[in-house]
mmCIF file of C-alpha atoms and ligand atoms in Angstrom:
data_model
loop_
_atom_site.group_PDB
_atom_site.id
_atom_site.type_symbol
_atom_site.label_atom_id
_atom_site.label_comp_id
_atom_site.label_asym_id
_atom_site.label_seq_id
_atom_site.Cartn_x
_atom_site.Cartn_y
_atom_site.Cartn_z
ATOM 1 C CA UNK O 58 31.395 2.838 -4.453
ATOM 2 C CA UNK O 59 28.395 4.246 -4.491
ATOM 3 C CA UNK O 60 28.496 7.944 -2.162
ATOM 4 C CA UNK O 61 24.375 8.462 -1.730
ATOM 5 C CA UNK O 62 21.881 5.895 -1.578
ATOM 6 C CA UNK O 63 18.210 8.464 -0.973
ATOM 7 C CA UNK O 64 15.210 6.023 0.476
ATOM 8 C CA UNK O 65 13.376 6.663 -3.156
ATOM 9 C CA UNK O 66 14.348 9.538 -5.796
ATOM 10 C CA UNK O 67 11.930 9.924 -8.245
ATOM 11 C CA UNK O 68 14.259 11.994 -10.790
ATOM 12 C CA UNK O 69 15.223 9.071 -11.462
ATOM 13 C CA UNK O 70 12.988 7.916 -14.072
ATOM 14 C CA UNK O 71 14.601 7.145 -17.416
ATOM 15 C CA UNK O 72 15.264 9.717 -19.982
ATOM 16 C CA UNK O 73 12.312 7.811 -22.499
ATOM 17 C CA UNK O 74 9.865 7.706 -20.069
ATOM 18 C CA UNK O 75 10.351 10.876 -18.876
ATOM 19 C CA UNK O 76 9.917 11.657 -22.879
ATOM 20 C CA UNK O 77 6.564 9.616 -23.035
ATOM 21 C CA UNK O 78 5.323 11.192 -20.282
ATOM 22 C CA UNK O 79 6.344 15.194 -21.247
ATOM 23 C CA UNK O 80 4.504 13.966 -24.727
ATOM 24 C CA UNK O 81 1.213 13.080 -23.440
ATOM 25 C CA UNK O 82 1.407 15.729 -20.724
ATOM 26 C CA UNK O 83 1.385 18.522 -24.033
ATOM 27 C CA UNK O 84 -1.212 15.753 -25.715
ATOM 28 C CA UNK O 85 -2.906 16.657 -22.858
ATOM 29 C CA UNK O 86 -2.937 20.206 -22.985
ATOM 30 C CA UNK O 87 -3.572 20.636 -26.022
ATOM 31 C CA UNK O 88 -6.922 17.932 -25.935
ATOM 32 C CA UNK O 89 -7.567 21.315 -22.614
ATOM 33 C CA UNK O 90 -9.585 18.024 -20.663
ATOM 34 C CA UNK O 91 -8.583 18.355 -16.801
ATOM 35 C CA UNK O 92 -11.331 16.316 -15.723
ATOM 36 C CA UNK O 93 -12.873 13.271 -16.623
ATOM 37 C CA UNK O 94 -12.206 12.162 -20.455
ATOM 38 C CA UNK O 95 -10.728 9.127 -22.404
ATOM 39 C CA UNK O 96 -7.881 8.725 -20.212
ATOM 40 C CA UNK O 97 -9.700 8.143 -16.838
ATOM 41 C CA UNK O 98 -11.844 5.910 -18.886
ATOM 42 C CA UNK O 99 -8.989 4.509 -20.270
ATOM 43 C CA UNK O 100 -7.432 3.444 -17.043
ATOM 44 C CA UNK O 101 -10.552 2.521 -15.511
ATOM 45 C CA UNK O 102 -10.453 -0.317 -18.266
ATOM 46 C CA UNK O 103 -7.050 -0.925 -17.471
ATOM 47 C CA UNK O 104 -7.904 -1.655 -13.718
ATOM 48 C CA UNK O 105 -10.428 -3.684 -14.422
ATOM 49 C CA UNK O 106 -8.935 -5.902 -16.968
ATOM 50 C CA UNK O 107 -6.044 -6.327 -14.554
ATOM 51 C CA UNK O 108 -8.000 -7.234 -11.985
ATOM 52 C CA UNK O 109 -10.836 -9.161 -13.276
ATOM 53 C CA UNK O 110 -13.952 -7.164 -11.884
ATOM 54 C CA UNK O 111 -16.434 -6.113 -13.951
ATOM 55 C CA UNK O 112 -15.723 -1.937 -13.157
ATOM 56 C CA UNK O 113 -12.628 0.034 -11.626
ATOM 57 C CA UNK O 114 -13.429 3.708 -10.503
ATOM 58 C CA UNK O 115 -10.915 5.900 -10.524
ATOM 59 C CA UNK O 116 -10.226 8.692 -7.998
ATOM 60 C CA UNK O 117 -8.777 11.393 -6.384
ATOM 61 C CA UNK O 118 -6.342 9.180 -3.980
ATOM 62 C CA UNK O 119 -5.812 6.139 -1.655
ATOM 63 C CA UNK O 120 -7.474 7.139 1.433
ATOM 64 C CA UNK O 121 -10.984 8.913 -0.735
ATOM 65 C CA UNK O 122 -11.102 5.290 -1.969
ATOM 66 C CA UNK O 123 -10.574 3.508 1.652
ATOM 67 C CA UNK O 124 -13.474 6.466 2.831
ATOM 68 C CA UNK O 125 -15.701 5.634 -0.254
ATOM 69 C CA UNK O 126 -15.785 1.896 0.166
ATOM 70 C CA UNK O 127 -16.909 2.793 4.152
ATOM 71 C CA UNK O 128 -19.797 4.758 2.311
ATOM 72 C CA UNK O 129 -21.017 3.024 -0.258
ATOM 73 C CA UNK O 130 -21.125 0.313 2.190
ATOM 74 C CA UNK O 131 -23.784 2.076 4.279
ATOM 75 C CA UNK O 132 -21.214 2.141 7.218
ATOM 76 C CA UNK O 133 -21.354 5.005 9.897
ATOM 77 C CA UNK O 134 -22.308 6.333 13.537
ATOM 78 C CA UNK O 135 -22.712 3.603 15.666
ATOM 79 C CA UNK O 136 -20.606 0.672 13.611
ATOM 80 C CA UNK O 137 -17.571 -1.053 14.599
ATOM 81 C CA UNK O 138 -15.159 -1.472 12.250
ATOM 82 C CA UNK O 139 -11.860 -3.744 12.589
ATOM 83 C CA UNK O 140 -8.496 -3.151 11.494
ATOM 84 C CA UNK O 141 -5.047 -3.946 11.884
ATOM 85 C CA UNK O 142 -2.628 -1.752 14.948
ATOM 86 C CA UNK O 143 -0.317 -1.654 12.608
ATOM 87 C CA UNK O 144 -1.231 0.968 8.493
ATOM 88 C CA UNK O 145 -0.836 4.190 7.489
ATOM 89 C CA UNK O 146 -2.842 5.845 9.451
ATOM 90 C CA UNK O 147 -5.595 6.276 6.765
ATOM 91 C CA UNK O 148 -6.924 2.924 7.274
ATOM 92 C CA UNK O 149 -8.124 4.056 10.520
ATOM 93 C CA UNK O 150 -8.752 7.452 9.712
ATOM 94 C CA UNK O 151 -11.661 6.703 7.074
ATOM 95 C CA UNK O 152 -13.511 4.842 9.625
ATOM 96 C CA UNK O 153 -13.774 8.114 12.468
ATOM 97 C CA UNK O 154 -14.438 10.142 8.908
ATOM 98 C CA UNK O 155 -17.664 8.557 8.764
ATOM 99 C CA UNK O 156 -19.162 7.928 12.071
ATOM 100 C CA UNK O 157 -17.808 4.121 12.303
ATOM 101 C CA UNK O 158 -15.364 3.543 15.219
ATOM 102 C CA UNK O 159 -12.112 1.697 14.605
ATOM 103 C CA UNK O 160 -11.317 -1.148 16.229
ATOM 104 C CA UNK O 161 -8.171 -2.667 16.854
ATOM 105 C CA UNK O 162 -6.402 -5.931 16.610
ATOM 106 C CA UNK O 163 -2.997 -7.095 17.080
ATOM 107 C CA UNK O 164 -0.408 -7.903 13.827
ATOM 108 C CA UNK O 165 0.647 -11.014 13.330
ATOM 109 C CA UNK O 166 5.473 -11.706 13.378
ATOM 110 C CA UNK O 167 4.916 -10.039 9.919
ATOM 111 C CA UNK O 168 2.736 -7.057 9.889
ATOM 112 C CA UNK O 169 -0.529 -8.762 9.257
ATOM 113 C CA UNK O 170 -3.893 -8.423 10.868
ATOM 114 C CA UNK O 171 -3.817 -11.387 13.321
ATOM 115 C CA UNK O 172 -7.541 -12.959 12.052
ATOM 116 C CA UNK O 173 -6.638 -14.930 15.152
ATOM 117 C CA UNK O 174 -7.768 -11.806 17.633
ATOM 118 C CA UNK O 175 -11.263 -11.394 15.802
ATOM 119 C CA UNK O 176 -13.428 -13.936 17.906
ATOM 120 C CA UNK O 177 -12.098 -11.201 21.022
ATOM 121 C CA UNK O 178 -12.762 -7.922 18.582
ATOM 122 C CA UNK O 179 -16.254 -8.734 17.099
ATOM 123 C CA UNK O 180 -19.195 -7.586 18.883
ATOM 124 C CA UNK O 181 -22.929 -6.854 17.718
ATOM 125 C CA UNK O 182 -21.707 -3.550 15.737
ATOM 126 C CA UNK O 183 -18.622 -5.156 13.939
ATOM 127 C CA UNK O 184 -19.820 -4.105 10.461
ATOM 128 C CA UNK O 185 -16.786 -4.302 7.946
ATOM 129 C CA UNK O 186 -12.946 -5.390 8.475
ATOM 130 C CA UNK O 187 -10.173 -3.920 6.706
ATOM 131 C CA UNK O 188 -6.993 -6.040 6.417
ATOM 132 C CA UNK O 189 -4.579 -4.575 5.015
ATOM 133 C CA UNK O 190 -2.254 -6.084 2.521
ATOM 134 C CA UNK O 191 0.842 -4.245 4.482
ATOM 135 C CA UNK O 192 4.814 -3.753 2.935
ATOM 136 C CA UNK O 193 2.757 -5.068 -0.256
ATOM 137 C CA UNK O 194 1.984 -8.613 1.788
ATOM 138 C CA UNK O 195 -0.670 -10.217 1.059
ATOM 139 C CA UNK O 196 -3.409 -11.201 4.094
ATOM 140 C CA UNK O 197 -4.588 -14.666 3.861
ATOM 141 C CA UNK O 198 -7.639 -13.927 2.090
ATOM 142 C CA UNK O 199 -8.947 -16.623 1.695
ATOM 143 C CA UNK O 200 -8.956 -17.897 5.712
ATOM 144 C CA UNK O 201 -10.475 -14.578 5.938
ATOM 145 C CA UNK O 202 -13.680 -14.535 3.793
ATOM 146 C CA UNK O 203 -13.735 -18.086 5.014
ATOM 147 C CA UNK O 204 -14.236 -16.887 8.879
ATOM 148 C CA UNK O 205 -16.539 -13.533 7.559
ATOM 149 C CA UNK O 206 -19.375 -15.708 5.658
ATOM 150 C CA UNK O 207 -22.442 -16.022 7.349
ATOM 151 C CA UNK O 208 -21.898 -13.500 9.678
ATOM 152 C CA UNK O 209 -22.968 -10.291 7.559
ATOM 153 C CA UNK O 210 -19.490 -8.829 8.266
ATOM 154 C CA UNK O 211 -18.298 -6.727 4.753
ATOM 155 C CA UNK O 212 -14.931 -6.872 3.595
ATOM 156 C CA UNK O 213 -12.331 -3.790 2.734
ATOM 157 C CA UNK O 214 -9.059 -4.326 1.282
ATOM 158 C CA UNK O 215 -6.718 -2.153 2.161
ATOM 159 C CA UNK O 216 -4.539 -2.688 -1.425
ATOM 160 C CA UNK O 217 -2.805 1.005 -1.337
ATOM 161 C CA UNK O 218 0.326 -0.807 -0.912
ATOM 162 C CA UNK O 219 -0.371 -4.342 -2.843
ATOM 163 C CA UNK O 220 -0.567 -3.265 -6.303
ATOM 164 C CA UNK O 221 -0.192 -6.417 -8.379
ATOM 165 C CA UNK O 222 -0.473 -8.695 -5.759
ATOM 166 C CA UNK O 223 -2.161 -11.793 -5.711
ATOM 167 C CA UNK O 224 -2.807 -15.494 -4.073
ATOM 168 C CA UNK O 225 -4.408 -18.445 -5.881
ATOM 169 C CA UNK O 226 -4.861 -16.392 -9.550
ATOM 170 C CA UNK O 227 -7.187 -13.565 -7.869
ATOM 171 C CA UNK O 228 -4.922 -10.295 -7.227
ATOM 172 C CA UNK O 229 -5.101 -8.366 -4.219
ATOM 173 C CA UNK O 230 -8.208 -6.256 -3.929
ATOM 174 C CA UNK O 231 -10.890 -8.803 -5.120
ATOM 175 C CA UNK O 232 -11.003 -11.083 -3.006
ATOM 176 C CA UNK O 233 -13.415 -8.858 -0.383
ATOM 177 C CA UNK O 234 -16.239 -6.806 -0.778
ATOM 178 C CA UNK O 235 -14.126 -3.888 -2.503
ATOM 179 C CA UNK O 236 -10.411 -3.191 -3.059
ATOM 180 C CA UNK O 237 -8.942 0.295 -2.123
ATOM 181 C CA UNK O 238 -6.155 1.384 -4.399
ATOM 182 C CA UNK O 239 -3.308 3.564 -4.183
ATOM 183 C CA UNK O 240 -1.347 5.709 -7.179
ATOM 184 C CA UNK O 241 1.079 7.560 -4.640
ATOM 185 C CA UNK O 242 4.496 8.295 -5.745
ATOM 186 C CA UNK O 243 6.127 6.257 -3.779
ATOM 187 C CA UNK O 244 3.724 3.230 -3.767
ATOM 188 C CA UNK O 245 4.765 0.443 -6.888
ATOM 189 C CA UNK O 246 2.472 2.514 -9.499
ATOM 190 C CA UNK O 247 2.847 5.530 -8.534
ATOM 191 C CA UNK O 248 1.580 8.700 -10.444
ATOM 192 C CA UNK O 249 3.455 11.931 -10.315
ATOM 193 C CA UNK O 250 0.892 13.264 -8.293
ATOM 194 C CA UNK O 251 -2.223 12.009 -5.938
ATOM 195 C CA UNK O 252 -4.309 9.344 -7.311
ATOM 196 C CA UNK O 253 -6.833 6.101 -5.694
ATOM 197 C CA UNK O 254 -8.638 3.587 -7.232
ATOM 198 C CA UNK O 255 -11.620 1.529 -5.914
ATOM 199 C CA UNK O 256 -12.423 -1.785 -7.436
ATOM 200 C CA UNK O 257 -15.402 -4.565 -6.694
ATOM 201 C CA UNK O 258 -15.984 -7.829 -8.029
ATOM 202 C CA UNK O 259 -20.108 -6.734 -7.509
ATOM 203 C CA UNK O 260 -21.026 -5.350 -10.305
ATOM 204 C CA UNK O 261 -23.962 -2.880 -8.446
ATOM 205 C CA UNK O 262 -21.682 -1.270 -6.360
ATOM 206 C CA UNK O 263 -20.268 1.048 -9.670
ATOM 207 C CA UNK O 264 -23.620 3.231 -9.069
ATOM 208 C CA UNK O 265 -22.608 4.794 -5.886
ATOM 209 C CA UNK O 266 -19.458 4.674 -6.160
ATOM 210 C CA UNK O 267 -19.512 6.793 -9.350
ATOM 211 C CA UNK O 268 -21.940 8.925 -7.371
ATOM 212 C CA UNK O 269 -20.013 9.566 -4.160
ATOM 213 C CA UNK O 270 -16.830 10.464 -5.547
ATOM 214 C CA UNK O 271 -18.973 13.061 -7.560
ATOM 215 C CA UNK O 272 -21.162 15.317 -4.880
ATOM 216 C CA UNK O 273 -23.738 12.105 -5.236
ATOM 217 C CA UNK O 274 -24.168 12.682 -8.927
ATOM 218 C CA UNK O 275 -25.240 10.377 -11.688
ATOM 219 C CA UNK O 276 -25.671 13.226 -14.246
ATOM 220 C CA UNK O 277 -24.682 16.565 -13.345
ATOM 221 C CA UNK O 278 -27.032 18.907 -11.109
ATOM 222 C CA UNK O 279 -28.981 15.644 -10.396
ATOM 223 C CA UNK O 280 -27.849 15.284 -6.723
ATOM 224 C CA UNK O 281 -29.301 12.400 -5.429
ATOM 225 C CA UNK O 282 -27.150 11.470 -2.489
ATOM 226 C CA UNK O 283 -24.306 13.365 -0.287
ATOM 227 C CA UNK O 284 -20.924 13.105 -1.790
ATOM 228 C CA UNK O 285 -17.550 14.940 -1.907
ATOM 229 C CA UNK O 286 -15.290 15.563 -4.986
ATOM 230 C CA UNK O 287 -13.084 12.693 -4.962
ATOM 231 C CA UNK O 288 -12.889 12.665 -8.827
ATOM 232 C CA UNK O 289 -9.465 11.333 -9.881
ATOM 233 C CA UNK O 290 -7.203 14.428 -12.043
ATOM 234 C CA UNK O 291 -7.655 13.251 -16.090
ATOM 235 C CA UNK O 292 -3.869 14.639 -16.167
ATOM 236 C CA UNK O 293 -2.786 11.473 -13.501
ATOM 237 C CA UNK O 294 -5.170 8.617 -14.855
ATOM 238 C CA UNK O 295 -2.861 10.294 -18.629
ATOM 239 C CA UNK O 296 0.562 9.313 -17.018
ATOM 240 C CA UNK O 297 -1.264 6.300 -15.141
ATOM 241 C CA UNK O 298 -1.974 5.754 -18.776
ATOM 242 C CA UNK O 299 1.958 5.400 -19.505
ATOM 243 C CA UNK O 300 3.562 4.599 -16.340
ATOM 244 C CA UNK O 301 1.271 1.205 -16.251
ATOM 245 C CA UNK O 302 3.067 -0.181 -19.625
ATOM 246 C CA UNK O 303 6.791 -0.327 -16.851
ATOM 247 C CA UNK O 304 4.971 -1.764 -14.700
ATOM 248 C CA UNK O 305 5.733 -5.934 -15.122
ATOM 249 C CA UNK O 306 9.638 -4.658 -15.939
ATOM 250 C CA UNK O 307 10.185 -3.063 -12.291
ATOM 251 C CA UNK O 308 8.490 -5.829 -10.940
ATOM 252 C CA UNK O 309 10.941 -7.697 -11.914
ATOM 253 C CA UNK O 310 13.597 -5.545 -10.736
ATOM 254 C CA UNK O 311 11.946 -5.104 -7.608
ATOM 255 C CA UNK O 312 12.316 -8.553 -7.042
ATOM 256 C CA UNK O 313 15.541 -9.223 -8.849
ATOM 257 C CA UNK O 314 16.924 -6.689 -5.718
ATOM 258 C CA UNK O 315 15.210 -8.244 -3.186
ATOM 259 C CA UNK O 316 16.744 -11.505 -4.167
ATOM 260 C CA UNK O 317 20.449 -10.007 -4.141
ATOM 261 C CA UNK O 318 18.990 -9.115 -0.445
ATOM 262 C CA UNK O 319 17.851 -11.944 0.902
ATOM 263 C CA UNK O 320 21.481 -13.741 -0.767
ATOM 264 C CA UNK O 321 23.407 -11.804 0.866
ATOM 265 C CA UNK O 322 22.218 -11.078 3.809
ATOM 266 C CA UNK O 323 20.614 -14.265 5.286
ATOM 267 C CA UNK O 324 22.701 -15.202 7.428
ATOM 268 C CA UNK O 325 22.865 -12.179 9.700
ATOM 269 C CA UNK O 326 21.963 -14.298 12.849
ATOM 270 C CA UNK O 327 21.063 -10.833 13.667
ATOM 271 C CA UNK O 328 18.127 -9.833 11.384
ATOM 272 C CA UNK O 329 14.839 -11.423 10.248
ATOM 273 C CA UNK O 330 14.268 -11.138 6.747
ATOM 274 C CA UNK O 331 11.151 -10.366 4.818
ATOM 275 C CA UNK O 332 10.386 -13.412 3.042
ATOM 276 C CA UNK O 333 11.530 -14.683 0.113
ATOM 277 C CA UNK O 334 9.341 -14.360 -2.729
ATOM 278 C CA UNK O 335 8.206 -17.742 -4.340
ATOM 279 C CA UNK O 336 4.727 -16.247 -5.134
ATOM 280 C CA UNK O 337 2.800 -13.473 -6.450
ATOM 281 C CA UNK O 338 1.133 -12.399 -3.041
ATOM 282 C CA UNK O 339 4.452 -10.326 -1.986
ATOM 283 C CA UNK O 340 4.989 -7.010 -4.710
ATOM 284 C CA UNK O 341 7.818 -5.912 -2.511
ATOM 285 C CA UNK O 342 6.470 -3.125 -2.177
ATOM 286 C CA UNK O 343 8.846 -1.974 0.310
ATOM 287 C CA UNK O 344 12.132 -3.947 1.761
ATOM 288 C CA UNK O 345 11.678 -3.983 5.538
ATOM 289 C CA UNK O 346 14.136 -6.190 8.090
ATOM 290 C CA UNK O 347 13.588 -6.398 11.607
ATOM 291 C CA UNK O 348 16.400 -6.252 14.559
ATOM 292 C CA UNK O 349 16.378 -5.346 17.639
ATOM 293 C CA UNK O 350 19.751 -3.336 16.695
ATOM 294 C CA UNK O 351 16.809 -0.805 14.526
ATOM 295 C CA UNK O 352 18.351 2.532 15.782
ATOM 296 C CA UNK O 353 21.686 2.024 15.819
ATOM 297 C CA UNK O 354 21.822 0.504 12.379
ATOM 298 C CA UNK O 355 20.033 3.179 10.932
ATOM 299 C CA UNK O 356 22.170 5.722 12.194
ATOM 300 C CA UNK O 357 24.556 3.562 10.647
ATOM 301 C CA UNK O 358 23.380 3.274 7.533
ATOM 302 C CA UNK O 359 23.048 6.897 7.460
ATOM 303 C CA UNK O 360 26.705 7.920 8.174
ATOM 304 C CA UNK O 361 27.452 5.260 5.353
ATOM 305 C CA UNK O 362 25.398 6.682 2.421
ATOM 306 C CA UNK O 363 22.281 5.324 2.690
ATOM 307 C CA UNK O 364 18.877 6.662 3.701
ATOM 308 C CA UNK O 365 16.438 4.302 4.837
ATOM 309 C CA UNK O 366 13.143 4.934 6.586
ATOM 310 C CA UNK O 367 10.742 3.533 10.136
ATOM 311 C CA UNK O 368 7.059 2.269 8.725
ATOM 312 C CA UNK O 369 6.398 2.987 11.205
ATOM 313 C CA UNK O 370 7.391 3.926 14.377
ATOM 314 C CA UNK O 371 4.249 4.501 16.198
ATOM 315 C CA UNK O 372 1.430 2.071 16.146
ATOM 316 C CA UNK O 373 -2.537 3.288 15.675
ATOM 317 C CA UNK O 374 -4.114 3.227 18.549
ATOM 318 C CA UNK O 375 -0.985 5.272 20.664
ATOM 319 C CA UNK O 376 -1.903 8.215 18.386
ATOM 320 C CA UNK O 377 -3.328 10.821 20.164
ATOM 321 C CA UNK O 378 -6.267 10.841 18.162
ATOM 322 C CA UNK O 379 -7.169 6.946 17.961
ATOM 323 C CA UNK O 380 -5.305 6.221 21.563
ATOM 324 C CA UNK O 381 -7.698 3.476 23.305
ATOM 325 C CA UNK O 382 -5.329 2.652 26.669
ATOM 326 C CA UNK O 383 -4.394 -1.207 24.805
ATOM 327 C CA UNK O 384 -1.245 -3.531 24.342
ATOM 328 C CA UNK O 385 -0.804 -4.609 21.156
ATOM 329 C CA UNK O 386 2.680 -6.388 21.637
ATOM 330 C CA UNK O 387 3.266 -7.450 18.446
ATOM 331 C CA UNK O 388 2.569 -4.288 16.732
ATOM 332 C CA UNK O 389 4.725 -2.621 18.749
ATOM 333 C CA UNK O 390 7.701 -4.879 18.665
ATOM 334 C CA UNK O 391 7.767 -4.532 14.957
ATOM 335 C CA UNK O 392 7.366 -0.753 15.115
ATOM 336 C CA UNK O 393 10.883 -0.447 17.394
ATOM 337 C CA UNK O 394 11.897 -3.641 14.865
ATOM 338 C CA UNK O 395 11.192 -2.334 11.698
ATOM 339 C CA UNK O 396 13.389 -0.473 9.219
ATOM 340 C CA UNK O 397 13.016 -0.301 5.397
ATOM 341 C CA UNK O 398 15.666 -0.654 3.055
ATOM 342 C CA UNK O 399 16.078 1.513 -0.350
ATOM 343 C CA UNK O 400 13.622 -0.733 -2.392
ATOM 344 C CA UNK O 401 13.308 -0.007 -6.215
ATOM 345 C CA UNK O 402 13.321 0.170 -9.483
ATOM 346 C CA UNK O 403 15.850 2.924 -10.098
ATOM 347 C CA UNK O 404 18.418 1.469 -7.821
ATOM 348 C CA UNK O 405 21.338 0.176 -9.533
ATOM 349 C CA UNK O 406 22.609 -3.236 -8.532
ATOM 350 C CA UNK O 407 26.138 -1.783 -7.224
ATOM 351 C CA UNK O 408 24.014 0.164 -4.496
ATOM 352 C CA UNK O 409 22.035 -2.578 -3.296
ATOM 353 C CA UNK O 410 25.189 -4.401 -3.619
ATOM 354 C CA UNK O 411 27.125 -1.904 -1.257
ATOM 355 C CA UNK O 412 23.959 -1.594 0.691
ATOM 356 C CA UNK O 413 23.993 -4.790 1.697
ATOM 357 C CA UNK O 414 28.318 -4.856 2.930
ATOM 358 C CA UNK O 415 27.940 -2.054 5.078
ATOM 359 C CA UNK O 416 24.893 -3.687 7.415
ATOM 360 C CA UNK O 417 27.687 -6.484 7.297
ATOM 361 C CA UNK O 418 30.051 -4.272 8.256
ATOM 362 C CA UNK O 419 27.880 -3.226 11.203
ATOM 363 C CA UNK O 420 28.599 -4.790 15.019
ATOM 364 C CA UNK O 421 25.296 -4.739 16.781
ATOM 365 C CA UNK O 422 27.480 -5.001 20.129
ATOM 366 C CA UNK O 423 29.599 -2.052 19.440
ATOM 367 C CA UNK O 424 28.969 1.632 20.760
ATOM 368 C CA UNK O 425 30.352 3.141 16.932
HETATM 369 C C1 PLP R 16 -1.755 0.779 4.056
HETATM 370 C C2 PLP R 16 -2.192 2.646 2.751
HETATM 371 N N1 PLP R 16 -3.653 2.527 3.330
HETATM 372 C C3 PLP R 16 -4.165 3.873 2.687
HETATM 373 C C4 PLP R 16 -3.486 4.589 2.562
HETATM 374 C C5 PLP R 16 -3.418 5.989 2.090
HETATM 375 O O1 PLP R 16 -3.219 6.790 0.585
HETATM 376 P P1 PLP R 16 -3.376 7.642 -0.225
HETATM 377 O O2 PLP R 16 -1.889 7.972 0.262
HETATM 378 O O3 PLP R 16 -3.067 7.544 -1.288
HETATM 379 O O4 PLP R 16 -4.362 8.483 0.186
HETATM 380 C C6 PLP R 16 -1.263 4.351 2.023
HETATM 381 C C7 PLP R 16 -0.993 5.951 1.342
HETATM 382 O O5 PLP R 16 -0.100 5.719 1.585
HETATM 383 C C8 PLP R 16 -1.248 3.341 2.976
HETATM 384 O O6 PLP R 16 -0.252 3.257 1.983
#
């Protein structure tokens, strides 16, 4: 019986993978090139092939990717950008960073932006919508793109949690004007540090994006715009080139383990499980269950040696810097009821079975 199950333990990388990463590090150390170079170009090439995008620009992290996307689309002071009430804070933070105003809308029962509420949120100042593929579930992008057609509203897909998701044959991040990716270590494809990327189906954005991530210069010392340093580390690009090779196998493992959760827990009436994986539109970045007994269950699992995490405890518009005094019933309910169970390629089947058995032992109505 497993005694201690961490939510995510990246030290569990298999030895052969650790050796490949060490070898890559040694090669890069000997090459002495730590910014730009062929590792970055190779990673960008892999990303653009994978997404069938005309280009991909690797950058420092997913937050910078979102900020640069807004700036490339000329969104700033006086503009409004619609964002869902639940996400990692970056989604709203970047809107403020470029001087625009985030307009929050409630989410649906699964935590995704509720597109039926868009009409109430749109004003003459609305310049963009940022749908977030939260937990690795894809927003209905065909529906959203149909909604914005003819409206002069840009769509930036926050694909930070949805690497590898696809819907009707199109990858997450390729429906909107710009897609923003994160390779934060805990993501399905995670670097050994910070990293992100920007993709678009519109080739004309590439030059602007490349310039903005590099101090507004395309050629050294020719600063034609005010940009920032949002370049990816060469080391991270090199590591990601290695890690990318395992991505599909990791996805299979995630789906296999998610299926065990589903089969074991589907009869627990007091729990709401995430949707079953029927297509590629859910990459199982997080396995989020919902229950009104969330806090009790979290403590119970902790006492059983199982670490869980809450994504997220507070809707963004309830956080001090973003507080708008409005109510968001679904977001507020989800923040009180959601709980992420461990799910990653380094968990064993036995560990997941143990988690399921522990949950089944939990009695929601008793004060244990
Ligand atoms: C939904 C969402 N958006 C944006 C980000 C920001 O990405 P990063 O941490 O790489 O800056 C994250 C990462 O945690 C995220 O989950």
